[in-house]
Coordinates of C-alpha atoms in Angstrom, one line a residue:
X1 CA 152.2 92.6 62.1
X2 CA 149.6 95.2 61.3
X3 CA 150.1 98.6 62.8
X4 CA 147.7 99.8 65.6
X5 CA 144.9 102.1 64.4
X6 CA 143.8 105.2 66.3
X7 CA 141.0 103.4 67.9
X8 CA 143.3 100.6 69.1
X9 CA 145.8 103.1 70.5
X10 CA 143.1 104.8 72.5
X11 CA 141.8 101.4 73.7
X12 CA 145.3 100.5 74.8
X13 CA 145.5 103.6 77.0
X14 CA 142.2 102.6 78.6
X15 CA 143.3 99.0 79.0
X16 CA 146.6 100.1 80.7
X17 CA 144.9 102.3 83.3
X18 CA 142.2 99.7 83.9
X19 CA 144.9 97.0 84.4
X20 CA 146.7 99.3 86.8
X21 CA 143.6 99.9 88.8
X22 CA 142.7 96.1 88.9
X23 CA 146.3 95.1 89.9
X24 CA 146.5 97.7 92.6
X25 CA 143.0 97.0 94.0
X26 CA 143.4 93.2 94.2
X27 CA 146.9 93.6 95.6
X28 CA 145.5 95.9 98.3
X29 CA 142.7 93.4 99.2
X30 CA 145.2 90.6 99.4
X31 CA 147.6 92.5 101.7
X32 CA 144.9 93.8 104.0
X33 CA 143.3 90.3 104.6
X34 CA 144.5 88.1 107.4
X35 CA 146.1 85.0 105.9
X36 CA 147.2 81.5 107.1
X37 CA 150.6 81.8 108.6
X38 CA 151.9 78.7 106.8
X39 CA 151.0 80.3 103.4
X40 CA 152.7 83.6 104.2
X41 CA 155.4 83.1 101.5
X42 CA 152.7 82.3 99.0
X43 CA 150.8 85.4 99.9
X44 CA 154.0 87.5 99.6
X45 CA 154.6 86.1 96.1
X46 CA 151.1 86.7 95.0
X47 CA 151.2 90.3 96.3
X48 CA 154.6 91.3 95.0
X49 CA 154.1 89.9 91.5
X50 CA 151.1 92.2 90.7
X51 CA 153.1 95.1 92.1
X52 CA 155.9 94.3 89.7
X53 CA 153.3 94.0 86.9
X54 CA 151.9 97.3 88.1
X55 CA 155.2 99.1 87.6
X56 CA 156.0 97.3 84.4
X57 CA 152.6 98.3 82.9
X58 CA 153.2 101.9 84.0
X59 CA 156.5 102.0 82.2
X60 CA 155.2 100.3 79.0
X61 CA 152.1 102.5 78.8
X62 CA 154.3 105.6 79.3
X63 CA 156.9 104.8 76.7
X64 CA 154.3 103.5 74.2
X65 CA 151.3 105.7 74.5
X66 CA 152.1 108.9 76.3
X67 CA 154.8 109.5 73.7
X68 CA 153.8 112.1 71.1
X69 CA 155.3 109.9 68.3
X70 CA 152.0 108.3 67.0
X71 CA 153.8 106.5 64.2
X72 CA 156.1 104.7 66.7
X73 CA 153.1 103.9 68.9
X74 CA 151.3 102.3 66.0
X75 CA 154.4 100.3 65.0
X76 CA 154.9 99.0 68.5
X77 CA 151.2 98.3 69.3
X78 CA 151.2 94.6 68.3
X79 CA 154.2 93.9 70.6
X80 CA 152.4 95.7 73.4
X81 CA 149.3 93.6 72.8
X82 CA 151.4 90.4 73.2
X83 CA 153.0 91.7 76.4
X84 CA 149.6 92.9 77.7
X85 CA 148.0 89.4 77.1
X86 CA 150.9 87.6 78.8
X87 CA 150.7 89.9 81.8
X88 CA 147.0 89.6 82.3
X89 CA 147.1 85.8 82.0
X90 CA 149.9 85.7 84.5
X91 CA 147.9 87.9 86.8
X92 CA 144.9 85.6 86.7
X93 CA 147.1 82.5 87.3
X94 CA 149.1 84.0 90.2
X95 CA 146.3 85.9 92.0
X96 CA 143.5 83.4 91.6
X97 CA 145.0 79.9 90.9
X98 CA 148.5 79.8 92.5
X99 CA 147.5 79.5 96.1
X100 CA 144.8 76.9 95.3
X101 CA 147.2 74.8 93.2
X102 CA 150.0 75.1 95.8
X103 CA 147.5 74.1 98.5
X104 CA 146.5 71.0 96.6
X105 CA 149.9 69.8 95.3
X106 CA 152.3 71.0 98.0
X107 CA 150.7 71.6 101.3
X108 CA 147.9 69.0 101.3
X109 CA 148.3 65.2 101.4
X110 CA 146.3 63.1 99.0
X111 CA 144.2 61.7 101.9
X112 CA 143.2 65.2 103.0
X113 CA 141.3 65.8 99.7
X114 CA 137.7 65.8 100.9
X115 CA 136.0 68.4 98.6
X116 CA 137.7 68.0 95.3
X117 CA 134.4 67.2 93.5
X118 CA 132.8 70.3 95.0
X119 CA 135.8 72.4 93.8
X120 CA 134.7 71.8 90.2
X121 CA 131.9 74.2 90.8
X122 CA 134.4 77.1 91.1
X123 CA 136.8 76.1 88.4
X124 CA 135.2 78.3 85.7
X125 CA 133.7 80.9 88.1
X126 CA 135.4 83.9 86.4
X127 CA 136.1 82.2 83.0
X128 CA 133.1 83.9 81.3
X129 CA 134.4 87.3 82.5
X130 CA 137.8 86.5 81.0
X131 CA 136.3 85.5 77.7
X132 CA 134.2 88.7 77.5
X133 CA 137.3 90.8 78.3
X134 CA 139.0 89.4 75.2
X135 CA 136.5 91.3 72.9
X136 CA 138.3 94.6 73.8
X137 CA 141.6 93.3 72.2
X138 CA 140.0 94.0 68.8
X139 CA 142.2 91.6 66.9
X140 CA 141.3 88.0 66.1
X141 CA 144.7 86.5 66.8
X142 CA 145.0 88.4 70.1
X143 CA 141.6 87.3 71.1
X144 CA 142.3 83.7 70.3
X145 CA 145.6 83.8 72.2
X146 CA 144.0 85.5 75.2
X147 CA 141.2 82.8 75.4
X148 CA 143.7 80.0 74.8
X149 CA 146.1 81.0 77.5
X150 CA 143.4 81.6 80.1
X151 CA 141.8 78.3 79.2
X152 CA 144.9 76.2 80.1
X153 CA 144.4 76.4 83.9
X154 CA 140.7 75.6 83.9
X155 CA 141.3 72.7 81.5
X156 CA 144.1 71.4 83.7
X157 CA 141.9 71.7 86.8
X158 CA 139.1 69.8 85.0
X159 CA 141.4 67.1 83.9
X160 CA 142.9 66.7 87.4
X161 CA 139.6 66.7 89.2
X162 CA 137.9 64.3 86.8
X163 CA 140.8 61.8 87.0
X164 CA 140.9 61.9 90.9
X165 CA 140.3 58.3 92.1
X166 CA 137.9 59.4 94.8
X167 CA 135.8 61.7 92.6
X168 CA 132.6 60.2 91.2
X169 CA 129.6 61.3 89.2
X170 CA 126.3 61.7 91.1
X171 CA 122.9 61.4 89.5
X172 CA 120.9 61.7 92.7
X173 CA 120.5 64.8 94.8
X174 CA 121.3 63.1 98.1
X175 CA 124.7 61.9 96.7
X176 CA 125.8 65.5 96.2
X177 CA 126.3 65.9 100.0
X178 CA 129.6 64.1 99.5
X179 CA 132.3 66.6 98.8
X180 CA 133.9 64.3 96.2
X181 CA 130.7 64.0 94.1
X182 CA 130.2 65.8 90.8
X183 CA 126.8 66.6 89.4
X184 CA 126.6 65.3 85.8
X185 CA 123.9 67.8 84.9
X186 CA 126.0 70.7 86.3
X187 CA 129.1 69.6 84.4
X188 CA 127.2 69.3 81.2
X189 CA 125.5 72.6 81.6
X190 CA 128.8 74.3 82.7
X191 CA 130.6 73.1 79.5
X192 CA 127.7 74.0 77.2
X193 CA 127.3 77.5 78.8
X194 CA 131.0 78.3 78.4
X195 CA 131.1 77.1 74.8
X196 CA 128.0 79.2 74.1
X197 CA 129.6 82.3 75.7
X198 CA 132.7 81.8 73.6
X199 CA 130.5 81.6 70.4
X200 CA 128.6 84.8 71.5
X201 CA 131.9 86.6 72.2
X202 CA 133.2 85.8 68.8
X203 CA 130.0 87.1 67.3
X204 CA 130.3 90.3 69.3
X205 CA 133.9 90.5 68.1
X206 CA 133.0 90.4 64.4
X207 CA 130.2 92.9 65.0
X208 CA 132.6 95.2 66.8
X209 CA 135.1 94.8 63.9
X210 CA 132.4 95.7 61.4
X211 CA 131.5 98.8 63.5
X212 CA 135.2 99.7 63.8
X213 CA 135.7 99.4 60.0
X214 CA 132.6 101.5 59.4
X215 CA 134.0 104.2 61.7
X216 CA 137.3 104.2 60.0
X217 CA 135.6 104.5 56.6
X218 CA 133.6 107.4 57.8
X219 CA 136.9 109.0 59.1
X220 CA 138.4 108.6 55.7
X221 CA 135.3 110.1 54.1
X222 CA 135.5 113.0 56.5
X223 CA 139.2 113.4 55.7
X224 CA 138.4 113.5 52.0
X225 CA 135.7 116.1 52.7
X226 CA 138.3 118.2 54.5
X227 CA 140.5 118.3 51.4
X228 CA 137.8 119.9 49.3
X229 CA 135.5 121.8 51.6
X230 CA 136.1 124.4 54.3
X231 CA 135.7 123.3 57.9
X232 CA 132.4 125.1 58.2
X233 CA 130.9 123.5 55.1
X234 CA 132.4 120.2 56.1
X235 CA 130.7 120.4 59.5
X236 CA 127.4 121.4 57.9
X237 CA 127.6 118.4 55.5
X238 CA 128.3 116.0 58.4
X239 CA 125.5 117.5 60.6
X240 CA 122.9 117.4 57.9
X241 CA 123.8 113.9 56.7
X242 CA 124.4 115.3 53.2
X243 CA 125.7 112.4 51.1
X244 CA 127.8 113.7 48.2
X245 CA 127.9 110.3 46.5
X246 CA 124.1 110.2 46.4
X247 CA 123.5 113.7 45.0
X248 CA 121.7 114.0 41.7
X249 CA 122.9 116.8 39.3
X250 CA 121.3 120.1 40.0
X251 CA 121.7 123.7 38.7
X252 CA 123.1 126.3 41.1
X253 CA 124.3 129.9 41.0
X254 CA 128.0 129.5 41.6
X255 CA 131.1 131.7 41.7
X256 CA 134.1 130.1 40.0
X257 CA 137.6 131.2 40.7
X258 CA 140.8 130.3 38.8
X259 CA 144.4 131.1 39.6
X260 CA 147.6 130.1 37.9
X261 CA 151.2 131.0 38.3
X262 CA 152.7 133.5 35.8
X263 CA 155.6 132.1 33.8
X264 CA 155.6 128.8 35.7
X265 CA 157.1 126.9 32.7
X266 CA 160.2 129.1 32.7
X267 CA 160.5 129.0 36.5
X268 CA 160.3 125.2 36.7
X269 CA 162.7 124.4 33.8
X270 CA 165.6 125.7 35.9
X271 CA 164.6 123.8 39.0
X272 CA 164.9 120.2 40.3
X273 CA 161.6 118.3 40.0
X274 CA 161.5 117.9 43.8
X275 CA 161.9 121.6 44.2
X276 CA 159.1 122.2 41.7
X277 CA 156.8 119.9 43.6
X278 CA 157.7 121.7 46.8
X279 CA 157.0 125.1 45.3
X280 CA 153.6 123.9 43.9
X281 CA 152.7 122.4 47.3
X282 CA 153.5 125.6 49.1
X283 CA 151.5 127.7 46.7
X284 CA 148.5 125.4 46.7
X285 CA 148.6 125.3 50.5
X286 CA 148.4 129.1 50.7
X287 CA 145.6 129.2 48.1
X288 CA 143.6 126.5 49.7
X289 CA 143.9 128.2 53.1
X290 CA 142.4 131.3 51.6
X291 CA 139.6 129.4 49.9
X292 CA 138.6 127.6 53.1
X293 CA 138.8 130.8 55.1
X294 CA 136.1 132.3 52.9
X295 CA 133.8 129.3 52.7
X296 CA 134.8 128.0 49.3
X297 CA 135.5 124.5 48.0
X298 CA 138.5 123.3 46.2
X299 CA 137.4 121.8 42.9
X300 CA 140.7 120.6 41.5
X301 CA 144.4 121.4 40.9
X302 CA 145.4 121.6 37.2
X303 CA 149.2 121.8 37.1
X304 CA 150.0 125.1 38.6
X305 CA 146.4 126.3 38.4
X306 CA 143.8 126.1 41.2
X307 CA 140.1 125.9 40.6
X308 CA 137.7 126.8 43.4
X309 CA 134.0 127.4 43.6
X310 CA 131.8 129.2 46.1
X311 CA 128.2 128.0 46.4
X312 CA 128.6 124.2 46.5
X313 CA 127.5 121.8 47.7
X314 CA 125.2 124.3 49.4
X315 CA 124.8 127.9 48.4
X316 CA 125.0 130.8 50.8
X317 CA 123.7 134.4 50.4
X318 CA 127.1 135.9 49.6
X319 CA 129.0 133.5 47.4
X320 CA 130.1 136.2 45.0
X321 CA 131.5 138.4 47.7
X322 CA 133.2 135.4 49.4
X323 CA 134.9 134.6 46.1
X324 CA 136.1 138.2 45.6
X325 CA 137.3 138.4 49.3
X326 CA 139.1 135.1 48.8
X327 CA 141.0 136.5 45.8
X328 CA 142.1 139.5 47.9
X329 CA 143.3 137.2 50.6
X330 CA 145.2 135.1 48.0
X331 CA 147.1 138.2 46.8
X332 CA 147.9 139.1 50.3
X333 CA 149.2 135.7 51.1
X334 CA 151.3 135.6 47.9
X335 CA 152.8 139.0 48.8
X336 CA 153.8 137.7 52.3
X337 CA 155.3 134.6 50.8
X338 CA 157.3 136.6 48.3
X339 CA 158.8 138.6 51.2
X340 CA 160.0 135.3 52.8
X341 CA 161.3 134.1 49.5
X342 CA 163.3 137.4 49.0
X343 CA 165.1 136.7 52.3
X344 CA 166.3 133.4 50.8
X345 CA 167.2 135.0 47.5
X346 CA 164.5 133.1 45.7
X347 CA 162.7 134.6 42.7
X348 CA 159.3 136.3 43.1
X349 CA 156.2 134.3 42.3
X350 CA 153.2 136.0 40.7
X351 CA 149.8 134.7 39.6
X352 CA 146.6 135.6 37.8
X353 CA 143.1 135.4 39.2
X354 CA 139.9 135.2 37.2
X355 CA 136.4 135.0 38.7
X356 CA 133.0 134.5 37.0
X357 CA 129.5 134.1 38.5
X358 CA 126.6 132.2 36.9
X359 CA 124.7 129.0 36.5
X360 CA 126.5 125.6 36.8
X361 CA 125.5 122.0 36.9
X362 CA 126.6 120.5 40.2
X363 CA 126.7 116.7 40.8
X364 CA 128.5 113.5 40.4
X365 CA 130.3 112.5 37.2
X366 CA 132.5 109.6 36.2
X367 CA 132.1 105.9 36.1
X368 CA 131.4 103.1 38.6
X369 CA 135.1 102.8 39.2
X370 CA 135.7 106.5 39.9
X371 CA 133.2 109.2 40.7
X372 CA 133.9 112.9 41.2
X373 CA 131.8 115.6 42.6
X374 CA 132.1 118.1 39.8
X375 CA 131.0 121.6 38.8
X376 CA 130.5 121.9 35.0
X377 CA 129.0 124.4 32.6
X378 CA 129.8 127.5 30.6
X379 CA 130.5 129.5 33.8
X380 CA 133.5 127.3 34.5
X381 CA 134.9 127.8 31.0
X382 CA 134.4 131.5 31.1
X383 CA 136.1 131.8 34.5
X384 CA 139.1 129.9 33.1
X385 CA 139.2 132.2 30.0
X386 CA 139.0 135.3 32.2
X387 CA 142.0 134.1 34.2
X388 CA 144.0 133.6 30.9
X389 CA 142.8 137.1 29.7
X390 CA 144.9 138.8 32.4
X391 CA 147.8 138.5 29.9
X392 CA 146.1 141.1 27.7
X393 CA 145.6 143.8 30.5
X394 CA 147.6 145.8 32.9
X395 CA 146.3 143.7 35.9
X396 CA 146.5 140.2 37.0
X397 CA 143.0 140.2 38.6
X398 CA 139.9 140.1 36.4
X399 CA 136.3 139.5 37.3
X400 CA 133.2 139.2 35.1
X401 CA 130.4 141.8 35.1
X402 CA 128.0 139.3 36.6
X403 CA 130.2 138.9 39.6
X404 CA 130.9 142.7 39.9
X405 CA 127.1 143.4 40.0
X406 CA 126.8 141.3 43.2
X407 CA 129.8 142.7 45.2
X408 CA 131.1 146.0 46.5
X409 CA 133.7 147.0 44.0
X410 CA 136.9 148.6 45.2
X411 CA 137.8 152.2 44.1
X412 CA 140.7 151.0 41.9
X413 CA 138.8 149.1 39.2
X414 CA 137.9 149.6 35.6
X415 CA 135.1 148.1 33.5
X416 CA 135.9 146.8 30.0
X417 CA 132.9 146.6 27.7
X418 CA 132.1 143.7 25.3
X419 CA 135.3 141.8 25.7
X420 CA 135.7 138.8 23.3
X421 CA 136.3 135.6 25.2
X422 CA 138.6 133.2 23.3
X423 CA 136.6 130.3 21.8
X424 CA 133.2 132.0 22.6
X425 CA 131.0 133.9 20.3
X426 CA 129.1 135.9 22.9
X427 CA 130.9 138.9 24.3
X428 CA 130.8 140.0 27.9
X429 CA 131.8 142.9 30.1
X430 CA 134.7 142.3 32.5
X431 CA 136.2 144.4 35.3
X432 CA 139.9 145.0 36.0
X433 CA 140.8 145.1 39.7
X434 CA 144.0 147.0 40.7

């Protein structure tokens, strides 16, 4: 059976407490009402059964949905749903139908039946409420099972009443004074109205499922946004109804940051693949945390390299400074991580950082099968080359002159004039950060 979704688990909590309230309230009303002495044992049975259900529901709800193990809750949800349906159906039968059925078949002789036809008016009195309640089960099979089980008793009553030898159909109003008479028009309208209610409820069910699926899709989209954009940018996108998949390419001033691990090939060749993946995951987690902290967006992971941009999908006034501050935070986090690694006698991890600031084309690229929100342009290529250029200098942190002109440079920095970027004819000034 399919696991329970987050919405279903939350609905189950509400259903448990609603069921507890309903069982307790009806039980209290039954106990506080004066009853026929001859039916005392029936009343006792119909009161004690809901109390047992009350306690059982408490235990089930506690072990299934107060537990912090959400995965187990999701796995057990279908079985809880079956148990919940059976308990609710038993509640309706015991509290509403048991006394009436015992009164007819046990305590009343056949000759004493004087209002059997009139009783038909009350057979489906709460049936529409039961059918409407089934919508909240949120699963087609559960809804069908709930309606089917709760239909058995009304169908049985209908069958018994209509086959009673003293019951007859009345077409005239004056004949309805007889307690054994059944109005043909009432019976027809009653059946039609209940069938119509069932049809409407199924329509509501499919509409609710459509809405629920839409909510789940939006949650997945929000989760995807959370992978690439910082919480502040993500919230701004959600609040402004900014649709990434509908965005046309546009040119923005963007700060592009690249990092990669120094000597990663040598480090990884001596490690188990699982350990390599674990190392990469930890490194990327630290870098992403720094990127999000400074309002950046994760563009992609390229092996051991991380590409981030500052200024997409919406630009701020200090994208360049945010990118530079992010690089400082990255170095700080890496230093703290290396201290922890040293305690475990693990080798030190170092990386290079390169940042460039300039014009980029921002928009969707790809095919109909797969689309990616991408940042492309010469600025991206230059940022990557600047990161690689760290190998040629006595620092592992380089920025372009265009970025340096927009930030407050630290005292320990040195400008390099007319540096030749590999694969690019035009030279540019870069700044070494110590």
